[in-house]
PDB file of C-alpha atoms and ligand atoms in Angstrom:
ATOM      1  CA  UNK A   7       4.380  14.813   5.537  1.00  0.00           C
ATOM      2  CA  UNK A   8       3.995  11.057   5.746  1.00  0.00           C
ATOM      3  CA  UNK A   9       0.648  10.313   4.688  1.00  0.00           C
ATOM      4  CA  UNK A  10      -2.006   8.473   7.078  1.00  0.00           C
ATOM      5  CA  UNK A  11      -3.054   5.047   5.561  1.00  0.00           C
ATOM      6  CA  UNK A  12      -7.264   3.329   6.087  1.00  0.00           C
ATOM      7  CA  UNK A  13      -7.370   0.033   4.233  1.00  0.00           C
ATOM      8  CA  UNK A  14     -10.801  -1.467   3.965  1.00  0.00           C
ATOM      9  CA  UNK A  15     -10.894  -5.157   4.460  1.00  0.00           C
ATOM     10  CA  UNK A  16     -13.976  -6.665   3.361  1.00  0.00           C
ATOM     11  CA  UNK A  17     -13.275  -9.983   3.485  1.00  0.00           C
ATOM     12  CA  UNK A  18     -16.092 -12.265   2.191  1.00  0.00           C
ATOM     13  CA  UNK A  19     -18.407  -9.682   1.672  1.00  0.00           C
ATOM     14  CA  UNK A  20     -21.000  -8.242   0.694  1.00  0.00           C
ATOM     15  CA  UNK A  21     -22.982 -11.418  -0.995  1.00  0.00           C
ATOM     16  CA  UNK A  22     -23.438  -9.929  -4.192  1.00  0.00           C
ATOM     17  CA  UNK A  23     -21.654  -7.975  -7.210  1.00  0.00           C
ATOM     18  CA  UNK A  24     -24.193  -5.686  -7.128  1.00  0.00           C
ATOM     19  CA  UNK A  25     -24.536  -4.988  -3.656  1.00  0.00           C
ATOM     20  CA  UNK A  26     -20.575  -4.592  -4.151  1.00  0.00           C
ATOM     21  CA  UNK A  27     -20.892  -1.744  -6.578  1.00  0.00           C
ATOM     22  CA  UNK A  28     -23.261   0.345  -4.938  1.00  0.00           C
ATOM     23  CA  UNK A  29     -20.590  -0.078  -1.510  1.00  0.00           C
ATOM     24  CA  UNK A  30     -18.022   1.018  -3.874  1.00  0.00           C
ATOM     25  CA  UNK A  31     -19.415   3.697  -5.906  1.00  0.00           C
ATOM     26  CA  UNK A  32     -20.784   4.999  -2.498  1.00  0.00           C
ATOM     27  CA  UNK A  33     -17.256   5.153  -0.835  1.00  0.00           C
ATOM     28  CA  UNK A  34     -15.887   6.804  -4.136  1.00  0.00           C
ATOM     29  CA  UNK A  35     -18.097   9.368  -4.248  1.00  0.00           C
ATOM     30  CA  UNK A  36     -17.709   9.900  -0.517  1.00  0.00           C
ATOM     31  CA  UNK A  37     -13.767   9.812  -1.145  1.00  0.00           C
ATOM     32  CA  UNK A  38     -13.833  12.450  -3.874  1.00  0.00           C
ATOM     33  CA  UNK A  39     -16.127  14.968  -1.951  1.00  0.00           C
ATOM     34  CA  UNK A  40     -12.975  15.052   0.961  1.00  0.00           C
ATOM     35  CA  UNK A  41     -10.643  15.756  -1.806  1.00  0.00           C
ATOM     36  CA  UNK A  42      -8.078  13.872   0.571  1.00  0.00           C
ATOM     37  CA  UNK A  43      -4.499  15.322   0.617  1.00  0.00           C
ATOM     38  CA  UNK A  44      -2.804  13.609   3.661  1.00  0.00           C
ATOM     39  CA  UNK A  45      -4.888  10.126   3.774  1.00  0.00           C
ATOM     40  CA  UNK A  46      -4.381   6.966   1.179  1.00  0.00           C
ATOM     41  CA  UNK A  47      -7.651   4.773   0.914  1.00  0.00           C
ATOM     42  CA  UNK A  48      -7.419   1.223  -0.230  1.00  0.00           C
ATOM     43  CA  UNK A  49      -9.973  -1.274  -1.034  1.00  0.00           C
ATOM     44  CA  UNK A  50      -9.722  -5.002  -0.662  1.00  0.00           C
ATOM     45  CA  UNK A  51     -12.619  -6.981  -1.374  1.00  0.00           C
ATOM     46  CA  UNK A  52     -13.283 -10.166  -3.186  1.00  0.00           C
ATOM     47  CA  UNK A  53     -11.117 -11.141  -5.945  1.00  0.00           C
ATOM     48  CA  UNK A  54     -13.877 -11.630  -7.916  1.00  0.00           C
ATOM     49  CA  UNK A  55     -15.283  -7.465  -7.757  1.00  0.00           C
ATOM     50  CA  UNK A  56     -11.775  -5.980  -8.639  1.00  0.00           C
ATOM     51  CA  UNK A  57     -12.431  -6.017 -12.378  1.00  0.00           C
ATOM     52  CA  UNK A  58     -15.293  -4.388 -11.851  1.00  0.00           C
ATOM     53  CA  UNK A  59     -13.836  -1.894  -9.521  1.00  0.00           C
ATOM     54  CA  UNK A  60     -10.879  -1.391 -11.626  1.00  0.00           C
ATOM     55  CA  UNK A  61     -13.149  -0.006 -14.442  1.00  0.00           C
ATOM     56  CA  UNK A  62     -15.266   2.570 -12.009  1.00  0.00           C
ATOM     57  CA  UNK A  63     -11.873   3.809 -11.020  1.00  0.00           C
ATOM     58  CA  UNK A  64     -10.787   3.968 -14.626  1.00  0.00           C
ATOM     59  CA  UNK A  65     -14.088   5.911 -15.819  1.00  0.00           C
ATOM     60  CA  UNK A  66     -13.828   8.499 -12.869  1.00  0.00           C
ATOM     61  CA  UNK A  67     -10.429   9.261 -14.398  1.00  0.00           C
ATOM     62  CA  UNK A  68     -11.305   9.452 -17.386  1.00  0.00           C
ATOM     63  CA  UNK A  69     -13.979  12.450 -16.386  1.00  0.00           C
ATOM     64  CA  UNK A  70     -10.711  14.626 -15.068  1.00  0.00           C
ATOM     65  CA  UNK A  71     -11.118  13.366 -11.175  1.00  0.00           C
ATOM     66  CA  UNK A  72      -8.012  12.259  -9.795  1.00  0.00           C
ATOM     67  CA  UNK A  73      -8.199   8.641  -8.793  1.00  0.00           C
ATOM     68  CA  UNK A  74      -8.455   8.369  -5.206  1.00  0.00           C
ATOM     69  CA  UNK A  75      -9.895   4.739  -3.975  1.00  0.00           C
ATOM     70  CA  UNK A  76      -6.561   2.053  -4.351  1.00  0.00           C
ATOM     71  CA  UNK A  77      -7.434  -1.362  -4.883  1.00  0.00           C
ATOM     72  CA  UNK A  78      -5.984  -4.617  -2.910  1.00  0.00           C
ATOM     73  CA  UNK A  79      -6.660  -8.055  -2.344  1.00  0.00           C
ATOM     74  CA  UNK A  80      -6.593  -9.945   0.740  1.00  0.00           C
ATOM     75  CA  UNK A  81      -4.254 -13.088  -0.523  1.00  0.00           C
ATOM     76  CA  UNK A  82      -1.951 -14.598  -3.581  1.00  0.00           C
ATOM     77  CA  UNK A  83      -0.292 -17.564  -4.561  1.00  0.00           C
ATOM     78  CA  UNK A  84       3.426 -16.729  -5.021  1.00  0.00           C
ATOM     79  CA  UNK A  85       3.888 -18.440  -8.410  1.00  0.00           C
ATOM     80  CA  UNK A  86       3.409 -16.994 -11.708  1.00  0.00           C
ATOM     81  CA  UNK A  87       1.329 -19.735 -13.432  1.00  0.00           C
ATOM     82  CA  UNK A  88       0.602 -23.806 -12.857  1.00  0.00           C
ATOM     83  CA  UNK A  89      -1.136 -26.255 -11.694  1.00  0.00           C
ATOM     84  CA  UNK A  90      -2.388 -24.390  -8.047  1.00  0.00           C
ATOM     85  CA  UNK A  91      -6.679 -25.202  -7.968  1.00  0.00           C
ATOM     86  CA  UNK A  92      -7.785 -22.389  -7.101  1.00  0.00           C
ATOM     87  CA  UNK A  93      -5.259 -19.888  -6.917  1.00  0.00           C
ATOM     88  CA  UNK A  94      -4.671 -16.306  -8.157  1.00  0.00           C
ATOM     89  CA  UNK A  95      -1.051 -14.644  -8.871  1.00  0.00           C
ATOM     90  CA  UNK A  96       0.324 -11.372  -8.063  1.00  0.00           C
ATOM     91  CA  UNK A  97       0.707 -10.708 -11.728  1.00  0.00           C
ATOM     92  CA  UNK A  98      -3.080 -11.391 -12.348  1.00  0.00           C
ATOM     93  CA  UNK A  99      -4.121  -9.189  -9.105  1.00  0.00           C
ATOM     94  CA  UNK A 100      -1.878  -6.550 -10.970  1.00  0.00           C
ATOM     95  CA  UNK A 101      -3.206  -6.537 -14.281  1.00  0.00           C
ATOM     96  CA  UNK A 102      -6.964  -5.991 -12.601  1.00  0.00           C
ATOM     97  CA  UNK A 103      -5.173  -2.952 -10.820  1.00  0.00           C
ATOM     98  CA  UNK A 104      -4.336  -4.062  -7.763  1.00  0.00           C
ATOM     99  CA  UNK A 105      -1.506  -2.201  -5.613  1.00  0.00           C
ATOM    100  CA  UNK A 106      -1.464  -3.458  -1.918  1.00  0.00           C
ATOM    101  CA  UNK A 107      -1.493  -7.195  -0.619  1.00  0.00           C
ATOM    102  CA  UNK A 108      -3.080  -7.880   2.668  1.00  0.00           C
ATOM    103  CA  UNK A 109      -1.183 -11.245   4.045  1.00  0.00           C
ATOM    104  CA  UNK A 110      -0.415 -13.549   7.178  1.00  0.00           C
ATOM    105  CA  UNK A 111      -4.281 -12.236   8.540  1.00  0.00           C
ATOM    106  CA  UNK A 112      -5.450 -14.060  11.176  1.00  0.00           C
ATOM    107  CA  UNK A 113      -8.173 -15.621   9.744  1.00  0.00           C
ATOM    108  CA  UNK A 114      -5.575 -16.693   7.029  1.00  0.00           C
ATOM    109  CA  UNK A 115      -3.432 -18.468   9.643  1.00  0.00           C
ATOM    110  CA  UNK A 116      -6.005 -19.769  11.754  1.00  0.00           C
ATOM    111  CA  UNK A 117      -6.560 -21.854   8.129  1.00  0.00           C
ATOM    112  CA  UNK A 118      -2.993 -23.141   8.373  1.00  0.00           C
ATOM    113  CA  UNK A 119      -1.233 -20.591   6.961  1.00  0.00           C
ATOM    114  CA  UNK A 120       2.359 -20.122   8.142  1.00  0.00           C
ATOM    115  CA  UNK A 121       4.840 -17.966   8.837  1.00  0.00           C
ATOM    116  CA  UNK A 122       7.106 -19.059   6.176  1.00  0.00           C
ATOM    117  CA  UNK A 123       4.374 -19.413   4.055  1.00  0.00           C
ATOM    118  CA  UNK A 124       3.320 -15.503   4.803  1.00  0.00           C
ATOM    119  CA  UNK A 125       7.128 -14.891   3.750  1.00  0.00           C
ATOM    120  CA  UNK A 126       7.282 -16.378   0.171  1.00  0.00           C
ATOM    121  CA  UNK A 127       3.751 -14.537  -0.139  1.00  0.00           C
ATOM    122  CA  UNK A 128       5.360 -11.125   0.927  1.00  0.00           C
ATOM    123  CA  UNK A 129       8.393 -11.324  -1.663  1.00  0.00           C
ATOM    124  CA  UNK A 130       6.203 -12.195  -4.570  1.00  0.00           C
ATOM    125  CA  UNK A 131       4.401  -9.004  -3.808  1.00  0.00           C
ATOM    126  CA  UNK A 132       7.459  -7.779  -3.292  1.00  0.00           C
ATOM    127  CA  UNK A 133       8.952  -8.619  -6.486  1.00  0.00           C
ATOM    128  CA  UNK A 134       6.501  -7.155  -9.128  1.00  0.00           C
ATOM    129  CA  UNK A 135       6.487  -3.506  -6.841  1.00  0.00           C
ATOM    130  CA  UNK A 136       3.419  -4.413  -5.035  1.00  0.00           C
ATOM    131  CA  UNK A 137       3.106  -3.164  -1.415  1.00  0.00           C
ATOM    132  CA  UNK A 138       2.423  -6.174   1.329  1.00  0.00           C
ATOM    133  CA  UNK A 139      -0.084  -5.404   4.001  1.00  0.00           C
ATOM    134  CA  UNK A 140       1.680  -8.119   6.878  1.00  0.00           C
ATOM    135  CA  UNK A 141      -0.649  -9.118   9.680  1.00  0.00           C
ATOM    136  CA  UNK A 142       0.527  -9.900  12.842  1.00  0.00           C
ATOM    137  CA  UNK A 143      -0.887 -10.139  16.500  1.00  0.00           C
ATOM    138  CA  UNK A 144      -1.503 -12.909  19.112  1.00  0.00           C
ATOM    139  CA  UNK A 145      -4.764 -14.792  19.917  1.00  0.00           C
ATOM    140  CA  UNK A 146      -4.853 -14.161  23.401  1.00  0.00           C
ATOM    141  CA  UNK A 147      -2.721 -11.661  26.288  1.00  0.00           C
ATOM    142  CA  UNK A 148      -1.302 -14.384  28.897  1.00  0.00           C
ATOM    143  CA  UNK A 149      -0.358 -13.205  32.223  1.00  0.00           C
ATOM    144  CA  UNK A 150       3.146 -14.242  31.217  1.00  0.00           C
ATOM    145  CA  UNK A 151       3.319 -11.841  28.517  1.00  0.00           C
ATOM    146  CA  UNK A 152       3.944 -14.668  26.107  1.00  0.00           C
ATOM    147  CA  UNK A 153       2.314 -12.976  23.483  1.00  0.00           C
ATOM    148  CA  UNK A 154       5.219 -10.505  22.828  1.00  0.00           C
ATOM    149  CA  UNK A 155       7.547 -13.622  22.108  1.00  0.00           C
ATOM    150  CA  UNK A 156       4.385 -14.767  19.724  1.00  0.00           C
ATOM    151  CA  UNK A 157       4.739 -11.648  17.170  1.00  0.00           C
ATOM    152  CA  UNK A 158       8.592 -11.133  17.783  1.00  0.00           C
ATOM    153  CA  UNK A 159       8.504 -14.948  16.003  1.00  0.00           C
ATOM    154  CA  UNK A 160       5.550 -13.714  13.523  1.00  0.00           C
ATOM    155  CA  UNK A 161       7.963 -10.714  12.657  1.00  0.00           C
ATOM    156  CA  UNK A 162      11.435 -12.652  12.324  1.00  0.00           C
ATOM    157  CA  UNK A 163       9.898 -15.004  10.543  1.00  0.00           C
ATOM    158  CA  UNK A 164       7.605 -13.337   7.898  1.00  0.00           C
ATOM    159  CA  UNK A 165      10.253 -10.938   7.206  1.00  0.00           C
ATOM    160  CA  UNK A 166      13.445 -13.033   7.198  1.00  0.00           C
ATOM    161  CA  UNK A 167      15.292 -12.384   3.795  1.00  0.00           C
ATOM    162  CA  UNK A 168      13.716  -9.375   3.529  1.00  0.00           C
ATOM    163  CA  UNK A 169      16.314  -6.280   2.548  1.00  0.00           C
ATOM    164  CA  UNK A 170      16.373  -3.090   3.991  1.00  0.00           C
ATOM    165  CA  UNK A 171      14.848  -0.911   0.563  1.00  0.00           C
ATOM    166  CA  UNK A 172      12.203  -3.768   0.259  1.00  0.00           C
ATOM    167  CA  UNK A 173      10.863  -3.230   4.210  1.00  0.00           C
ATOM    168  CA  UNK A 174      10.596   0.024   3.175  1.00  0.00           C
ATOM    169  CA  UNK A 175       7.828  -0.860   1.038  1.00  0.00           C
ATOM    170  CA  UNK A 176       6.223  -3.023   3.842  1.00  0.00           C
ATOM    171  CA  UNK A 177       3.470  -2.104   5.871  1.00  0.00           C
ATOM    172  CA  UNK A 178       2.595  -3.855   9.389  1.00  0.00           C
ATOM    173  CA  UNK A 179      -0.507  -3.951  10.674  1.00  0.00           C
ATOM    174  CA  UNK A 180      -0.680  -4.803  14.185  1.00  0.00           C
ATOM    175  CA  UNK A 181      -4.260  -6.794  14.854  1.00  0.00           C
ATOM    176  CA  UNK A 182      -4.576  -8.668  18.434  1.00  0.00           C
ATOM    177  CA  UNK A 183      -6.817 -11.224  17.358  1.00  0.00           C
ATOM    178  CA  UNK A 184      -9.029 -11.205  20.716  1.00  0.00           C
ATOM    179  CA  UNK A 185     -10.057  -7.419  19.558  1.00  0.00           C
ATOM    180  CA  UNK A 186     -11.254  -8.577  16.149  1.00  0.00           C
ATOM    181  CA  UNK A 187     -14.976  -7.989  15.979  1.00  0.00           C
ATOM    182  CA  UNK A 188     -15.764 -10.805  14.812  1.00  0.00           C
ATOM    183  CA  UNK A 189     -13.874 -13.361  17.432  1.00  0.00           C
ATOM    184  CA  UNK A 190     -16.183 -14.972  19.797  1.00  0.00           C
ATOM    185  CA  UNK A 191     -15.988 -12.816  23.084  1.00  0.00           C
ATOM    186  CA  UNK A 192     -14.299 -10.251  21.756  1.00  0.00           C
ATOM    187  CA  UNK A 193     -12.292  -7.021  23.279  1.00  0.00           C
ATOM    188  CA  UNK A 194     -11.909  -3.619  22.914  1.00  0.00           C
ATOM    189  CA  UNK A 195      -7.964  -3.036  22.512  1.00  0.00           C
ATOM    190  CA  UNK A 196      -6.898   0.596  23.599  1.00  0.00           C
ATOM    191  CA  UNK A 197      -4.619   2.867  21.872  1.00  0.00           C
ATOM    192  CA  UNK A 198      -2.401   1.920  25.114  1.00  0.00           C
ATOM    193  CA  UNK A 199      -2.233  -1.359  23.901  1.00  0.00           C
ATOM    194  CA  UNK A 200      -1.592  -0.735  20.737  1.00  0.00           C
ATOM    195  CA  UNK A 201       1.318   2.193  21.261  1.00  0.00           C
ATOM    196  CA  UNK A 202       3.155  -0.445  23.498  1.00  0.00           C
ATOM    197  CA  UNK A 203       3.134  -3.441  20.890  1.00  0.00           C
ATOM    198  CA  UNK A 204       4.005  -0.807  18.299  1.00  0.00           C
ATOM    199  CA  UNK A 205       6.911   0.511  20.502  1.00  0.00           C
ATOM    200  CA  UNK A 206       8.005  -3.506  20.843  1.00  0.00           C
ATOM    201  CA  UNK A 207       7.622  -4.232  16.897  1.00  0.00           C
ATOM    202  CA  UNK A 208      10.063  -0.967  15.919  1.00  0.00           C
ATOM    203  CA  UNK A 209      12.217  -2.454  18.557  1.00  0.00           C
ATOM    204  CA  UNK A 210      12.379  -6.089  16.634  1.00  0.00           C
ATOM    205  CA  UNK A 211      12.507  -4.075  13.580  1.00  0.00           C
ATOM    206  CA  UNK A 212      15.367  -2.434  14.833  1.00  0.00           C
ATOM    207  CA  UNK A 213      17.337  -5.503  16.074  1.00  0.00           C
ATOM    208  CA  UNK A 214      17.086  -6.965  12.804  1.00  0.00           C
ATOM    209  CA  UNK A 215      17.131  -4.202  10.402  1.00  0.00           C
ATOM    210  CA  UNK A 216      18.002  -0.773  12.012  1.00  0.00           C
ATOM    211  CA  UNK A 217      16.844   2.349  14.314  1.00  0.00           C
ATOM    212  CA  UNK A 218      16.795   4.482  11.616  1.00  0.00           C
ATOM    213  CA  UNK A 219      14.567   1.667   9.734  1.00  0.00           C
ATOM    214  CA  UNK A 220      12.702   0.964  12.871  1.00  0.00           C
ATOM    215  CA  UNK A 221      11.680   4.423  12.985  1.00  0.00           C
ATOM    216  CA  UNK A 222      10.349   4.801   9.404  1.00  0.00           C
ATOM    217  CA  UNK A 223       8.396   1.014   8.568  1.00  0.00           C
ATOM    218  CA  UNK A 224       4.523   2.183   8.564  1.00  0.00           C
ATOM    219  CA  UNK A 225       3.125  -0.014  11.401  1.00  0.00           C
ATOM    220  CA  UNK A 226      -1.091   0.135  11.389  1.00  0.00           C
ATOM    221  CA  UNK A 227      -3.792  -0.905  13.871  1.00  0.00           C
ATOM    222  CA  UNK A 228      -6.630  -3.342  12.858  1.00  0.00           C
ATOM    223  CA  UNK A 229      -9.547  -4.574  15.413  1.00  0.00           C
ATOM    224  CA  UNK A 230     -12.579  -3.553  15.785  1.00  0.00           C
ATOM    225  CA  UNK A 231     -11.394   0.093  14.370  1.00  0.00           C
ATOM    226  CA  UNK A 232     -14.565   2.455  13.724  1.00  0.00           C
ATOM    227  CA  UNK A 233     -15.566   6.015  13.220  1.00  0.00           C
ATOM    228  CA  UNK A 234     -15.856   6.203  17.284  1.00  0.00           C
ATOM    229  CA  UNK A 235     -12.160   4.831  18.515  1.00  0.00           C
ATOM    230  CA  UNK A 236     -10.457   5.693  15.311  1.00  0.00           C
ATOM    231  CA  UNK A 237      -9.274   9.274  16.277  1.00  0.00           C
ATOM    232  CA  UNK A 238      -8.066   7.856  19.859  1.00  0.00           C
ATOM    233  CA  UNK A 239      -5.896   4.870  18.085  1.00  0.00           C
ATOM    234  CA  UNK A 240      -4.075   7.405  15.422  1.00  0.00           C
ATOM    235  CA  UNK A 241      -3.452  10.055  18.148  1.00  0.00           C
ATOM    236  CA  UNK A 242      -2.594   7.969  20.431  1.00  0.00           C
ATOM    237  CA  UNK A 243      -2.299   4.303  19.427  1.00  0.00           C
ATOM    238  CA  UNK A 244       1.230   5.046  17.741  1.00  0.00           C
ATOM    239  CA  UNK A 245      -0.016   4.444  14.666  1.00  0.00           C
ATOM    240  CA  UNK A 246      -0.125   5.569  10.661  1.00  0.00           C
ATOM    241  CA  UNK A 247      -3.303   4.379  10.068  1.00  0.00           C
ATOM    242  CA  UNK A 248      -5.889   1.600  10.480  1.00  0.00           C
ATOM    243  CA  UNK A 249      -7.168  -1.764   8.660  1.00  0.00           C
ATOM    244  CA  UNK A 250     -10.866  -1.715   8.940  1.00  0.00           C
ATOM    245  CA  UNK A 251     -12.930  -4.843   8.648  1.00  0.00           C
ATOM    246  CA  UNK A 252     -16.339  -4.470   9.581  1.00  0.00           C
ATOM    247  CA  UNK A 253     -16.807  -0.736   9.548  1.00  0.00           C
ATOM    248  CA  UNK A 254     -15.743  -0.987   5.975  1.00  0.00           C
ATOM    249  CA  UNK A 255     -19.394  -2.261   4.982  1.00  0.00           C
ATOM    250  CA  UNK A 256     -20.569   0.593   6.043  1.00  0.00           C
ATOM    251  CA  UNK A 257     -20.680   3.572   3.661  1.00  0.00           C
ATOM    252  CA  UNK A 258     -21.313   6.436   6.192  1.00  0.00           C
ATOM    253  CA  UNK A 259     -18.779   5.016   9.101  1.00  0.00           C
ATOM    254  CA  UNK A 260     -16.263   4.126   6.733  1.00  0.00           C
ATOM    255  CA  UNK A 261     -16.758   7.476   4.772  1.00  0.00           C
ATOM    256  CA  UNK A 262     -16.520   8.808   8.502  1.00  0.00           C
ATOM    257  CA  UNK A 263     -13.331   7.073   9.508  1.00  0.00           C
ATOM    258  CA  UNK A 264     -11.355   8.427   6.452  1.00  0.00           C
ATOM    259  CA  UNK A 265     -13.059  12.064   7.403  1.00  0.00           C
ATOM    260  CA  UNK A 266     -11.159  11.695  11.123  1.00  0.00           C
ATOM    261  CA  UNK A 267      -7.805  10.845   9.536  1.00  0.00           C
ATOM    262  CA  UNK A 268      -7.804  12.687   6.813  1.00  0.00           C
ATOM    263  CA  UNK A 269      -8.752  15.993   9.711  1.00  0.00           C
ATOM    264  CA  UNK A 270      -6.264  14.590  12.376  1.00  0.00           C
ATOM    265  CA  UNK A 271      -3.541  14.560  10.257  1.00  0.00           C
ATOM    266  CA  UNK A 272      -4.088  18.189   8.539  1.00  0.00           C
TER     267      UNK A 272
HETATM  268  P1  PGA B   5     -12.787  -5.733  12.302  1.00  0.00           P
HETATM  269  O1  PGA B   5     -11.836  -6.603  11.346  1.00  0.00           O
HETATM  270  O2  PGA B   5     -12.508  -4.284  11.994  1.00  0.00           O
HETATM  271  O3  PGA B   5     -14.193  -6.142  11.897  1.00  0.00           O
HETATM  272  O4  PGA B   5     -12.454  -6.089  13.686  1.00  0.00           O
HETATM  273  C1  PGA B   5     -10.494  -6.242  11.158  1.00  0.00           C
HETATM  274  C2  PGA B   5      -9.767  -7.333  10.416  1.00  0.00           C
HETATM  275  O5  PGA B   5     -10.017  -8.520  10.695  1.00  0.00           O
HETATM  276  O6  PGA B   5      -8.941  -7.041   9.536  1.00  0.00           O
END
């Protein structure tokens, strides 16, 4: 069976490495008490805590527990080395352990980041085995449904050059930006929402790549996604799994949310 996936994005947070521990040793703990089977957990926090992290993980496993948190980071430069101020490689990322790449988020491109941009990113992620996390999903549903044209562009765009074996790899995560808890005046998105843009991305996927590839890329839901609407999204949202933004703070609904998928999908 094709395991569920929760990724935990906790952007620029929490506010100190020791605060960041105890979130982290928490979810662990949590983690290894479901002794998950049919749901993959990955962390992304701060580039600065995955060191850290990387050495809990190593020291569980070292006690005979199988390792069960996967570590990510929520951006990279796609260069090796240079003169980039303030920049961090894929190659770095992976020596501190790091296995998934969260890129094109919204936050990201409401910085400037572009689609083309979000496409070298995805094939240096690409290149050392890495697995990219892309973000896509509009700012706002117009009456003319202009937003579907918005993430048939993100789509062609972040992915073009991309093979067939290397979208494999890829997982989309599908986050309208109005449903973001975070965005002034936010929405609740339904699962109805989300199964139709999912049924619209395999079709893109499938005009440029193929049904039988349309049917298999991993496509996620991110916005607002906590232990309450989680079970509705993955039953039925259309989804594999969920990126989790503020609920990931939160030892107990984050613990909770993986608890629901990891049920559901027994
Ligand atoms: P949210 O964030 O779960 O707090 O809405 C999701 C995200 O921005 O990735």
């Amino acid at each position: 069976m094709n395991k569920k996936i929760i990724i935990a994005n906790w952007k620029m947070n929490p506010a100190t490495g020791k605060e960041a521990e105890k979130l982290f040793k928490d979810i662990n703990k949590s983690v290894s008490l479901l002794k998950l089977k049919n749901t993959e957990v990955v962390i992304c926090p701060p580039v600065i805590y995955l060191e850290n992290f990387k050495k809990i993980s190593l020291g569980r496993s070292r006690t005979g527990e199988a390792k069960k948190i996967m570590l990510g980071a929520q951006n990279i430069f796609p260069g090796d080395v240079g003169a980039y101020t303030g920049e961090v490689s894929v190659k770095m990322l992976q020596s501190l352990g790091v296995k998934y790449v969260i890129l094109g988020h919204s936050e990201r491109r409401a910085m400037g980041e572009s689609n083309v941009v979000i496409n070298k990113k995805i094939k240096a992620v690409l290149s050392l085995g890495l697995t990219p996390v892309l973000c896509i999903g509009e700012n706002e549903r117009d009456e003319n449904h202009e937003y579907f044209n918005i993430v048939n562009t993100q789509i062609a765009e972040c992915l073009s050059g991309i093979s067939k074996n290397s979208l494999a790899r890829v997982i989309i995560a599908y986050e309208p930006v109005w449903s973001i808890s975070t965005t002034l005046n936010h929405k609740d998105a339904t699962p109805v929402d989300s199964k139709e843009m999912v049924i619209f991305i395999r079709k893109i996927i499938s005009n440029i790549y193929s049904p039988q590839i349309a049917k298999e890329v991993k496509v996620i839901y991110g916005g607002s996604v906590n232990e309450k609407n989680v079970s509705e999204f993955l039953i039925n949202g259309g989804v594999s799994g969920a990126l989790v933004g503020g609920a990931s703070l939160n030892q107990k609904k984050f613990g909770d949310i993986i608890k629901i998928c990891e049920t559901l999908n027994n």
